[in-house]
GROMACS .gro file of N, CA and C in nm:
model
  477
    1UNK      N    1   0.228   6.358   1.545
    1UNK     CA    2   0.139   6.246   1.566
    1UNK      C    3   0.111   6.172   1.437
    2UNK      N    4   0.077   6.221   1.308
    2UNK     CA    5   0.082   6.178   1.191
    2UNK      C    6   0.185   6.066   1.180
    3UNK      N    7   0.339   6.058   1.212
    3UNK     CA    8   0.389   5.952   1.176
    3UNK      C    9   0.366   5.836   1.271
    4UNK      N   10   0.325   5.855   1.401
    4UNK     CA   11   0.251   5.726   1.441
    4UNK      C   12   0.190   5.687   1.375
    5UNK      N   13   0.085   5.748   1.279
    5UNK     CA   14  -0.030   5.659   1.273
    5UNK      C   15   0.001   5.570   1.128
    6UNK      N   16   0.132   5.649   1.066
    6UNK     CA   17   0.146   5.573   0.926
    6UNK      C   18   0.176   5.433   0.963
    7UNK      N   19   0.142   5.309   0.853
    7UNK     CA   20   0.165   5.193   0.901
    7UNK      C   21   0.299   5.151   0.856
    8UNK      N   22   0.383   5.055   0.908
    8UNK     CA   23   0.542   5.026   0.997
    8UNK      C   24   0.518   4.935   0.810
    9UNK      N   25   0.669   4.969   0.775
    9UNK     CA   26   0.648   4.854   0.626
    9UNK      C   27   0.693   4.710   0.710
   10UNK      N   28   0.613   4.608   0.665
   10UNK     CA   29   0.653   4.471   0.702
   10UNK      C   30   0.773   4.391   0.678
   11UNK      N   31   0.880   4.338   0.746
   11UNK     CA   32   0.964   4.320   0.702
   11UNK      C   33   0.953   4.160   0.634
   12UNK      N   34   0.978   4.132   0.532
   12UNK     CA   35   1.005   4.053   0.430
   12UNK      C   36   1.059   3.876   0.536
   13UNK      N   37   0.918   3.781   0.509
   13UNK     CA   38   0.915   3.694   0.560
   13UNK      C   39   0.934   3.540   0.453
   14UNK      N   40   1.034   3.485   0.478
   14UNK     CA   41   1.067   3.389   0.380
   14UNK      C   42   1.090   3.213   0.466
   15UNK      N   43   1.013   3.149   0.425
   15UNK     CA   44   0.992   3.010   0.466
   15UNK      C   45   1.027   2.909   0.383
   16UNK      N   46   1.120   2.792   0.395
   16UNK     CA   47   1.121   2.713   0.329
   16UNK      C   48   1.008   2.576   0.358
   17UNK      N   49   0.963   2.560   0.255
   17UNK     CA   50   0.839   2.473   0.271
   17UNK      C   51   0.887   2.319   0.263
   18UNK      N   52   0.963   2.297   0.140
   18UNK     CA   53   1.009   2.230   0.116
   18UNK      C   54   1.131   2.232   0.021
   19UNK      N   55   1.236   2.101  -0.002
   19UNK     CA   56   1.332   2.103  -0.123
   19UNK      C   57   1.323   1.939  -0.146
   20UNK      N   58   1.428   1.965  -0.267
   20UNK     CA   59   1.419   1.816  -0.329
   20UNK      C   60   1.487   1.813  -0.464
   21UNK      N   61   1.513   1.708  -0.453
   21UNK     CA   62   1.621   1.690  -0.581
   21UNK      C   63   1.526   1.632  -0.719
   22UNK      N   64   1.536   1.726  -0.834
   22UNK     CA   65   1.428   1.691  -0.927
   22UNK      C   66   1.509   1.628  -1.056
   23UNK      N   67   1.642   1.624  -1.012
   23UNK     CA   68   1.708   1.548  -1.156
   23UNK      C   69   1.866   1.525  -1.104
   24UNK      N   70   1.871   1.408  -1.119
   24UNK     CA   71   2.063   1.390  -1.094
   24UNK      C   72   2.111   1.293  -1.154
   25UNK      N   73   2.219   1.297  -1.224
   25UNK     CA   74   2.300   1.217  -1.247
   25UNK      C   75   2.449   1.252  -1.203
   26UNK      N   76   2.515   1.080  -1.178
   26UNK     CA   77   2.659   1.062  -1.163
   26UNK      C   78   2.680   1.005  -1.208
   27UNK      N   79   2.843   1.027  -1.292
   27UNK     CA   80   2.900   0.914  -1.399
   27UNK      C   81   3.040   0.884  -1.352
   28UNK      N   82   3.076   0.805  -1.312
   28UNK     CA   83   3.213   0.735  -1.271
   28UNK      C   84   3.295   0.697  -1.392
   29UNK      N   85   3.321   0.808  -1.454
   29UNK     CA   86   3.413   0.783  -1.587
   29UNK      C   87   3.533   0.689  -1.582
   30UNK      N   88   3.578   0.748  -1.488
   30UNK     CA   89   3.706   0.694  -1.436
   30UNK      C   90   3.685   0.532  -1.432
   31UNK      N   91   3.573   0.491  -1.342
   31UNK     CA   92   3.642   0.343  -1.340
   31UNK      C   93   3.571   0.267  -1.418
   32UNK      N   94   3.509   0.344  -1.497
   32UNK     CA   95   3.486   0.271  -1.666
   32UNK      C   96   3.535   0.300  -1.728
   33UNK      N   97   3.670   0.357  -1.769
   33UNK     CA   98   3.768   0.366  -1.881
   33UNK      C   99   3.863   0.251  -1.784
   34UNK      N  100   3.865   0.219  -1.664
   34UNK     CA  101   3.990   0.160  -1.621
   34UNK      C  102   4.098   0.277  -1.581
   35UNK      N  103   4.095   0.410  -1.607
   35UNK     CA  104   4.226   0.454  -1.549
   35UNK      C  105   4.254   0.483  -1.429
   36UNK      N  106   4.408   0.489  -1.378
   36UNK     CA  107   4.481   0.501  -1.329
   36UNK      C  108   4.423   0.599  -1.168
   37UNK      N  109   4.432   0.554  -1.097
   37UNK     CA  110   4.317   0.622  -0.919
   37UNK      C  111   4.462   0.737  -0.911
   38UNK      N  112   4.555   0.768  -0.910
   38UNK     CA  113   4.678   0.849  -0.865
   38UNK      C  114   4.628   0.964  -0.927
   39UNK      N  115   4.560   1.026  -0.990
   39UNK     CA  116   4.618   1.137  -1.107
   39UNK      C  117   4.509   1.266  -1.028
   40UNK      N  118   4.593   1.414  -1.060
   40UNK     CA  119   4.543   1.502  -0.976
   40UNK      C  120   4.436   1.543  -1.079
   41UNK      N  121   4.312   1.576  -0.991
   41UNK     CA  122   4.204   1.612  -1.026
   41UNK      C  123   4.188   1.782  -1.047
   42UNK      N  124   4.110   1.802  -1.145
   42UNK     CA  125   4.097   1.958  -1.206
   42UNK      C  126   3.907   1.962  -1.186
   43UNK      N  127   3.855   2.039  -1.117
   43UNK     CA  128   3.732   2.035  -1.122
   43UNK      C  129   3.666   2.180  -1.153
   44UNK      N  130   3.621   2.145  -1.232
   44UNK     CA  131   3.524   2.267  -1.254
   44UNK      C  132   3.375   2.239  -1.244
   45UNK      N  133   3.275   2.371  -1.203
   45UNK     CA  134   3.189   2.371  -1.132
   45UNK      C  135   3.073   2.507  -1.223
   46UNK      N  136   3.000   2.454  -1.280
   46UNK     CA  137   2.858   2.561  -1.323
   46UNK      C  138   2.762   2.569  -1.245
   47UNK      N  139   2.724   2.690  -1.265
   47UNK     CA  140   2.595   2.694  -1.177
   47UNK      C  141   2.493   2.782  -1.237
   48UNK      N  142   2.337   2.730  -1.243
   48UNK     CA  143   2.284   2.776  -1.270
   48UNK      C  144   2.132   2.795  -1.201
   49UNK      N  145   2.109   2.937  -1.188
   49UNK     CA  146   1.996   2.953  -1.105
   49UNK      C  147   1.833   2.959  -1.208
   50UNK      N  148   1.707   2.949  -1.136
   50UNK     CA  149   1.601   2.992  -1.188
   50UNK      C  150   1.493   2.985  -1.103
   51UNK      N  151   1.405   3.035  -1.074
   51UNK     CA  152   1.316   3.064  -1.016
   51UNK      C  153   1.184   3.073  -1.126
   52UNK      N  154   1.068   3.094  -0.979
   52UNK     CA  155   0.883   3.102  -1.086
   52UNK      C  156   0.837   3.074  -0.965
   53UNK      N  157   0.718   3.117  -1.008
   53UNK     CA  158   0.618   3.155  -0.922
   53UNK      C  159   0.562   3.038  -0.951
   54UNK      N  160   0.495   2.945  -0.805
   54UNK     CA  161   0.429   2.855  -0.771
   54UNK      C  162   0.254   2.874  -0.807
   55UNK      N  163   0.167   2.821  -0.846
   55UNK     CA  164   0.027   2.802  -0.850
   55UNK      C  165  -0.054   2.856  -0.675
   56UNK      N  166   0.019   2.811  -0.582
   56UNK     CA  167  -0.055   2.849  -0.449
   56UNK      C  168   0.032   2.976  -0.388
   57UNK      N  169  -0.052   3.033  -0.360
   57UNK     CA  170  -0.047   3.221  -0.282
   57UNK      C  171   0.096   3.224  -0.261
   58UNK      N  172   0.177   3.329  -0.279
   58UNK     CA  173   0.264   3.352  -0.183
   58UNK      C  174   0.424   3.220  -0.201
   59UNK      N  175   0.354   3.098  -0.295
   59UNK     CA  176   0.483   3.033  -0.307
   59UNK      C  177   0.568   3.030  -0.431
   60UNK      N  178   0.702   3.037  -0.419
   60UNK     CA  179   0.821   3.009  -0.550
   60UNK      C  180   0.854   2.897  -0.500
   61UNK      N  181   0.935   2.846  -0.605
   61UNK     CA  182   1.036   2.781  -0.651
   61UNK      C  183   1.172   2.824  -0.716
   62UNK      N  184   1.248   2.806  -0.622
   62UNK     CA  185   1.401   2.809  -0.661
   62UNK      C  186   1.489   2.676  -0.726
   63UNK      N  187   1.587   2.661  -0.839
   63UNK     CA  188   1.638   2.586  -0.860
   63UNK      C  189   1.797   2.606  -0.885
   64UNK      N  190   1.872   2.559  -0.828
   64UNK     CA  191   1.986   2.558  -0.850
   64UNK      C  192   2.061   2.437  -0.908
   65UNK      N  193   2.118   2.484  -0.997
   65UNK     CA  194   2.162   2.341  -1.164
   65UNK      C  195   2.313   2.357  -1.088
   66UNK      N  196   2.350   2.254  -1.101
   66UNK     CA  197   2.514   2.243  -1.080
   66UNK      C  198   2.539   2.107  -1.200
   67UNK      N  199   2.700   2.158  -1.288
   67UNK     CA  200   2.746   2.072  -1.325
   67UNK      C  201   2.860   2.056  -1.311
   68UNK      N  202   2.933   1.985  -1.243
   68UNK     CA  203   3.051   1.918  -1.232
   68UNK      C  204   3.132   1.842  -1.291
   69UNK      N  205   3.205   1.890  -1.320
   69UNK     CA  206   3.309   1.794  -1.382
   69UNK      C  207   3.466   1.791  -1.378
   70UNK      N  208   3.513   1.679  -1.319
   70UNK     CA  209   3.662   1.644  -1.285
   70UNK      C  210   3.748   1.575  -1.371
   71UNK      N  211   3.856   1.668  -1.449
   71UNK     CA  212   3.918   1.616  -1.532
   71UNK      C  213   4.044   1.583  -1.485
   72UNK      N  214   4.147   1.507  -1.528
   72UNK     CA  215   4.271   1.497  -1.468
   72UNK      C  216   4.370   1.631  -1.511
   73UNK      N  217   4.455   1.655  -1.444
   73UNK     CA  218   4.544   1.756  -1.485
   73UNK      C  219   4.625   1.764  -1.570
   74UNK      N  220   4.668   1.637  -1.571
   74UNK     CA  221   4.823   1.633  -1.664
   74UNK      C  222   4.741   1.555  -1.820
   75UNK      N  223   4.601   1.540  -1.836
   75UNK     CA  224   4.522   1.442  -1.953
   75UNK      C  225   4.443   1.502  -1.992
   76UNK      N  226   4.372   1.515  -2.072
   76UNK     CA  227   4.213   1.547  -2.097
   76UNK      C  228   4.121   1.404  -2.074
   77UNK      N  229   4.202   1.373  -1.974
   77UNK     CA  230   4.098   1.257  -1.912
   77UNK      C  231   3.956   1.295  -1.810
   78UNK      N  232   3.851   1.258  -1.829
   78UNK     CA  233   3.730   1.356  -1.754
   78UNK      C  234   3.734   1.196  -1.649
   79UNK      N  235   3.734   1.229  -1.527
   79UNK     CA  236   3.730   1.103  -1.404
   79UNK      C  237   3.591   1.084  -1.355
   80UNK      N  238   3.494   1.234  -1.375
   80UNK     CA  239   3.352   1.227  -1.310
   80UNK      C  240   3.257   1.319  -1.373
   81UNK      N  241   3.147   1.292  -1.373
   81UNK     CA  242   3.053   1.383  -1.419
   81UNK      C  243   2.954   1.396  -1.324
   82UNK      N  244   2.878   1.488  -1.261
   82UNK     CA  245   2.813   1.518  -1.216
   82UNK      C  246   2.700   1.628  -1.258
   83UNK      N  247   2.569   1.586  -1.273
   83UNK     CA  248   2.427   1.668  -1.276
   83UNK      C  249   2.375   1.690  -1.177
   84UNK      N  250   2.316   1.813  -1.126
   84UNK     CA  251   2.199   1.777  -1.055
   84UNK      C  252   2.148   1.930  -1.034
   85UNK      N  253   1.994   1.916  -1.043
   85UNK     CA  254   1.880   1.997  -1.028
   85UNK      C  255   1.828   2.016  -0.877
   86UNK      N  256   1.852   2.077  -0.781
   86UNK     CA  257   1.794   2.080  -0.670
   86UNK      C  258   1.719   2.164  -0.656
   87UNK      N  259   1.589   2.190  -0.604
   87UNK     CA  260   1.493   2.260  -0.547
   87UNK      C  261   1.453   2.289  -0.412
   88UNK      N  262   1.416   2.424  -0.417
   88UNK     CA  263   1.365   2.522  -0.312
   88UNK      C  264   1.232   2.496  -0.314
   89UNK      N  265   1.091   2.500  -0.219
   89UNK     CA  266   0.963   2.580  -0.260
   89UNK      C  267   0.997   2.680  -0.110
   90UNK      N  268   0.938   2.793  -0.153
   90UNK     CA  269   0.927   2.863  -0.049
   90UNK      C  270   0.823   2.923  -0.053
   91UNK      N  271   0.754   2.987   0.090
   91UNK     CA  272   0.694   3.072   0.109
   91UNK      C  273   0.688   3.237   0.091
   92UNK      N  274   0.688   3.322   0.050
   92UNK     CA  275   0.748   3.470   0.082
   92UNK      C  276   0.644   3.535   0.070
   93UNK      N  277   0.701   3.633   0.168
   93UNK     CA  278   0.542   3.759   0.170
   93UNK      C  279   0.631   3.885   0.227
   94UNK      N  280   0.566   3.954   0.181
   94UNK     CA  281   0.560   4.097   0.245
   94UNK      C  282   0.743   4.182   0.210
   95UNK      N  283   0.741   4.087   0.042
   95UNK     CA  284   0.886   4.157  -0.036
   95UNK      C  285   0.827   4.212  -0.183
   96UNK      N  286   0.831   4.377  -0.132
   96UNK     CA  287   0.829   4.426  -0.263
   96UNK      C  288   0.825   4.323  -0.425
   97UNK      N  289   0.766   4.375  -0.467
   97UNK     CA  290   0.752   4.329  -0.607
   97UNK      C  291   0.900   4.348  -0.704
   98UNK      N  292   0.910   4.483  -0.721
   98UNK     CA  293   1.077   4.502  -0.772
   98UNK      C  294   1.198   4.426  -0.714
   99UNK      N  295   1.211   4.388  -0.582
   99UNK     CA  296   1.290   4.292  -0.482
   99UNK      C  297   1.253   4.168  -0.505
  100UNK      N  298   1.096   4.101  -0.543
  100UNK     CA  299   1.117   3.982  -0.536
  100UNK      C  300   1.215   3.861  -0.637
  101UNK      N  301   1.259   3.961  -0.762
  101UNK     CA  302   1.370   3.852  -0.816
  101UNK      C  303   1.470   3.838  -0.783
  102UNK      N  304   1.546   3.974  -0.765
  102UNK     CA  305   1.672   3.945  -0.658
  102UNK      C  306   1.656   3.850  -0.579
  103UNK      N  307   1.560   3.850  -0.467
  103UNK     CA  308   1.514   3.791  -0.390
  103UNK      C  309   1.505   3.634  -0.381
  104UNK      N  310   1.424   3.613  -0.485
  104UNK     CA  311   1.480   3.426  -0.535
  104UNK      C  312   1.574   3.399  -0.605
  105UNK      N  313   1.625   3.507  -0.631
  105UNK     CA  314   1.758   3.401  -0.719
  105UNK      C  315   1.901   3.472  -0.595
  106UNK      N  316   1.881   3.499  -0.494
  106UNK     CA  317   1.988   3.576  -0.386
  106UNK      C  318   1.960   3.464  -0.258
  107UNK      N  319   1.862   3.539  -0.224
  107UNK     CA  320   1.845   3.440  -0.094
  107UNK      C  321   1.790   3.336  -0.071
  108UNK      N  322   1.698   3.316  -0.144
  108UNK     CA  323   1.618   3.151  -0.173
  108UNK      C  324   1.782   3.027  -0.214
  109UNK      N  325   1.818   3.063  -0.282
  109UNK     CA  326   1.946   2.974  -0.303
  109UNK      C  327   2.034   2.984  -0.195
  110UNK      N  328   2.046   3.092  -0.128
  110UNK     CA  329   2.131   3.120   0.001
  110UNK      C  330   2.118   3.017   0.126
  111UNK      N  331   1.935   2.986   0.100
  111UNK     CA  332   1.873   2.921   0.177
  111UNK      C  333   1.899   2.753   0.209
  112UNK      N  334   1.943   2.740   0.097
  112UNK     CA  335   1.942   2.567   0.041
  112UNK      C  336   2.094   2.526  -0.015
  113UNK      N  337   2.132   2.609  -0.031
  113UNK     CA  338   2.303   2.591  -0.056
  113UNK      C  339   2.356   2.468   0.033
  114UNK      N  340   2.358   2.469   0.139
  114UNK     CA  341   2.466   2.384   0.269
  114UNK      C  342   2.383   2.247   0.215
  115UNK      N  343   2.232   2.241   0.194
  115UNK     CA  344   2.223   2.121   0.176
  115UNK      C  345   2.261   2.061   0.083
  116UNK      N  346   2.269   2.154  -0.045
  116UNK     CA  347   2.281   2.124  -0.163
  116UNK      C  348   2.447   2.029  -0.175
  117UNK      N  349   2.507   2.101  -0.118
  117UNK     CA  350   2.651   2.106  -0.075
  117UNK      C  351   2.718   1.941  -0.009
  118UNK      N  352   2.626   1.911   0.062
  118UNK     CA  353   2.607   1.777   0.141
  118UNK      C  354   2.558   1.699   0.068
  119UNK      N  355   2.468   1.723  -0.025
  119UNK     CA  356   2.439   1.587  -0.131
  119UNK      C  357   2.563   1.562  -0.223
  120UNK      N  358   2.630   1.711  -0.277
  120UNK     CA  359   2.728   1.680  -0.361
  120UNK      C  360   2.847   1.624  -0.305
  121UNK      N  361   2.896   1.639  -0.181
  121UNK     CA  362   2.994   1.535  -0.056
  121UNK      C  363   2.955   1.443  -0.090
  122UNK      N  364   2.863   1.368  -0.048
  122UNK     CA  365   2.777   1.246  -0.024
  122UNK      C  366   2.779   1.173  -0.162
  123UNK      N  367   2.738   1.210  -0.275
  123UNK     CA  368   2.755   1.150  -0.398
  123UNK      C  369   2.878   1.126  -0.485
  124UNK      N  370   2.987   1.230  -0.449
  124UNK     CA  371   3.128   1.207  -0.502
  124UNK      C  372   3.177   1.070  -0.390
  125UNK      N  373   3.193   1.128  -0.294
  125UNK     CA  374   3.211   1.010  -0.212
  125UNK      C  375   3.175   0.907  -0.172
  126UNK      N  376   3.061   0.856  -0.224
  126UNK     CA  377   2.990   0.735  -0.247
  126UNK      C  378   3.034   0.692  -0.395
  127UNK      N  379   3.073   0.788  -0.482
  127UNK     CA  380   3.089   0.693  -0.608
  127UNK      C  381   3.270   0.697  -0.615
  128UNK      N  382   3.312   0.694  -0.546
  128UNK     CA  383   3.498   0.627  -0.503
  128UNK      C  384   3.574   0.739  -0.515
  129UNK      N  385   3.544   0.817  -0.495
  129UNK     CA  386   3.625   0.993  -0.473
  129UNK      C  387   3.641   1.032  -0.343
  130UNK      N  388   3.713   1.095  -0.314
  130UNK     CA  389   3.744   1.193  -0.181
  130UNK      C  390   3.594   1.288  -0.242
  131UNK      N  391   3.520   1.337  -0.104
  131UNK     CA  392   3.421   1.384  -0.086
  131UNK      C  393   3.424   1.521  -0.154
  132UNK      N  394   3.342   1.600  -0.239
  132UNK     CA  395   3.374   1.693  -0.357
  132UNK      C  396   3.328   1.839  -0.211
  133UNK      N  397   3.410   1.865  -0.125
  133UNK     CA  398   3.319   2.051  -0.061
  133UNK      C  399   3.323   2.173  -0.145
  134UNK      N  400   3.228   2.181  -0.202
  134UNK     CA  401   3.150   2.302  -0.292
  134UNK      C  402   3.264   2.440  -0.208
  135UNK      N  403   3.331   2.532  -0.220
  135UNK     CA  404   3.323   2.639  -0.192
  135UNK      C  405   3.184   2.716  -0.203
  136UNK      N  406   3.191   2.808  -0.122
  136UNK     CA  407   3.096   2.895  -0.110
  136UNK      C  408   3.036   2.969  -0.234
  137UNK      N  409   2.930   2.984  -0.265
  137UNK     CA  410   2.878   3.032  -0.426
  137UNK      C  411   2.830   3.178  -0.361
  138UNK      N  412   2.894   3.323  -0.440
  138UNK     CA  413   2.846   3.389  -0.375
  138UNK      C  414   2.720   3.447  -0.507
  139UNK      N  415   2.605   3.422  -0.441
  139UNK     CA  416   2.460   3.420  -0.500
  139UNK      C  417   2.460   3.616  -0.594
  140UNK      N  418   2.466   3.686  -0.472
  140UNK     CA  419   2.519   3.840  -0.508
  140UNK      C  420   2.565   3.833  -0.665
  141UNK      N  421   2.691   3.806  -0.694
  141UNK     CA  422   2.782   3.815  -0.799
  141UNK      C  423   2.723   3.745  -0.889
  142UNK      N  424   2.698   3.619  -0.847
  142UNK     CA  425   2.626   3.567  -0.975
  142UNK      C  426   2.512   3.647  -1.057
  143UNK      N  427   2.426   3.683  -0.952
  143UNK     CA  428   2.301   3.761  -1.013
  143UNK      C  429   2.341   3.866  -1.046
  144UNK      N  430   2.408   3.956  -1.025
  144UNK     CA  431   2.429   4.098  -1.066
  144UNK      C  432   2.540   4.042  -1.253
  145UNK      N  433   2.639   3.957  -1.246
  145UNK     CA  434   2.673   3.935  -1.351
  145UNK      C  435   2.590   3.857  -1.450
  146UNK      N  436   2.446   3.805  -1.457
  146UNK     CA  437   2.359   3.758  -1.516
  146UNK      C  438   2.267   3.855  -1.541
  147UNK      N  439   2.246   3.991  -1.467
  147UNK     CA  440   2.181   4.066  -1.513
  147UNK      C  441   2.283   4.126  -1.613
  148UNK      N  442   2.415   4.176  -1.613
  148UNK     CA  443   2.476   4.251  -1.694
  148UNK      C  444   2.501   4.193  -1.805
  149UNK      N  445   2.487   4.060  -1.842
  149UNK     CA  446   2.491   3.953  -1.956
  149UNK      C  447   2.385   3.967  -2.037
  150UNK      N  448   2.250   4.046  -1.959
  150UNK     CA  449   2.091   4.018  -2.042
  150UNK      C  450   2.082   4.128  -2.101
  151UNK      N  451   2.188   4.245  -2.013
  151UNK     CA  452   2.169   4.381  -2.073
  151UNK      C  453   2.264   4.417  -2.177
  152UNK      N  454   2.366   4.334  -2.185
  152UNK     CA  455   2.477   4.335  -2.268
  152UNK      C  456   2.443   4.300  -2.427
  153UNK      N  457   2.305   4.158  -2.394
  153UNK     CA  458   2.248   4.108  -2.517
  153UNK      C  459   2.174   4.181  -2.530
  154UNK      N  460   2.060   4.245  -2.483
  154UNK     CA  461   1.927   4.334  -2.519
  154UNK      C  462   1.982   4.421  -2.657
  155UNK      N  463   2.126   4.497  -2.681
  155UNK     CA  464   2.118   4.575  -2.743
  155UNK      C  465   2.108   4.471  -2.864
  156UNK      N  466   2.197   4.401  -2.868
  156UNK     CA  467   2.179   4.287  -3.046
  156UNK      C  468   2.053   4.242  -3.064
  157UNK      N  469   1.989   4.236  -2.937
  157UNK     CA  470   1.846   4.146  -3.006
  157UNK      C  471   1.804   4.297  -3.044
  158UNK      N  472   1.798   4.409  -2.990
  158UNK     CA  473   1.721   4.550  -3.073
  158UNK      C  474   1.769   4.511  -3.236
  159UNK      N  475   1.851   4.477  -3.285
  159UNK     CA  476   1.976   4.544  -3.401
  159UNK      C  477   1.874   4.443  -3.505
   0.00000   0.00000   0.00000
C-alpha cells in the first residue's frame, strides 16, 4: 500500500509561448559583384545554440544563431550571406533541474526548428536563389559535442 500513496513524478510540460526573429541579415553578394547566375553553389551552415532563464516563473528563452554562407565551387566567390538570430520563449515545468539544460538547448530548439527552416526558404528565395532547405540539425549531437569542447577546455583554463 505504501507505493500507492508515494506521489507519481510529473511528467515534464513544455509550451511554446512565443518566437521571433531578434536579428537578421541577408546579403546578395552575388548580384552586387555582377557575377555570373550559372556557377554551382557550396554552402555551409553554423549553428549556434543558447538559452537563459526568463524574469517570469517557469519561462526560457531559446536561441538558435545560424550563419550561412554560399560560396561558388569552382571560385572563392561568396554568392550569399546569411544571419539570423531566432527565438524560442517557452514555458517549462515539472523538468528536473539537472535536465533542464539539456532540455533547452535539445528540445526547445527541436521545437522551433521547421519554422526556423521556412524563414531561411523564404529569404534565400526571395533574395534570387533557389529556396535554401536546412537539413535536419540533430540538436542531441550538437549538445553532447559542445559539452565535450567545455570539458576539453576546463583542463587549460586549470593550467
Amino acid at each position: 500500500m505504501a507505493d500507492a500513496e508515494a506521489p507519481q513524478p510529473q511528467s515534464p510540460q513544455l509550451r511554446v509561448l512565443g518566437q521571433f526573429i531578434r536579428d537578421m541579415s541577408f546579403e546578395n553578394i552575388m548580384a552586387q559583384k555582377g557575377a555570373p547566375s550559372d556557377v554551382q553553389p557550396d554552402v555551409q551552415v553554423q549553428v549556434n545554440l543558447d538559452a537563459k532563464k526568463r524574469t517570469a516563473e517557469n519561462q526560457y528563452e531559446t536561441a538558435i544563431k545560424l550563419n550561412v554562407t554560399s560560396k561558388a565551387k569552382d571560385a572563392d566567390t561568396t554568392l550569399f550571406a546569411l544571419e539570423i538570430d531566432y527565438v524560442g520563449i517557452f514555458d517549462i515545468q515539472d523538468v528536473p533541474e539537472e535536465q533542464l539544460h539539456p532540455f533547452l538547448l535539445i528540445e526547445c530548439p527541436r521545437m522551433i526548428f521547421p519554422f526556423l527552416r521556412r524563414i531561411v526558404s523564404d529569404v534565400t528565395r526571395d533574395g534570387g536563389f533557389p529556396p535554401l532547405n536546412l537539413e535536419n540539425i540533430d540538436f542531441v549531437t550538437l549538445y553532447r559535442n559542445e559539452i565535450a569542447r567545455r570539458q576539453a577546455e576546463a583542463p587549460k583554463a586549470d593550467a
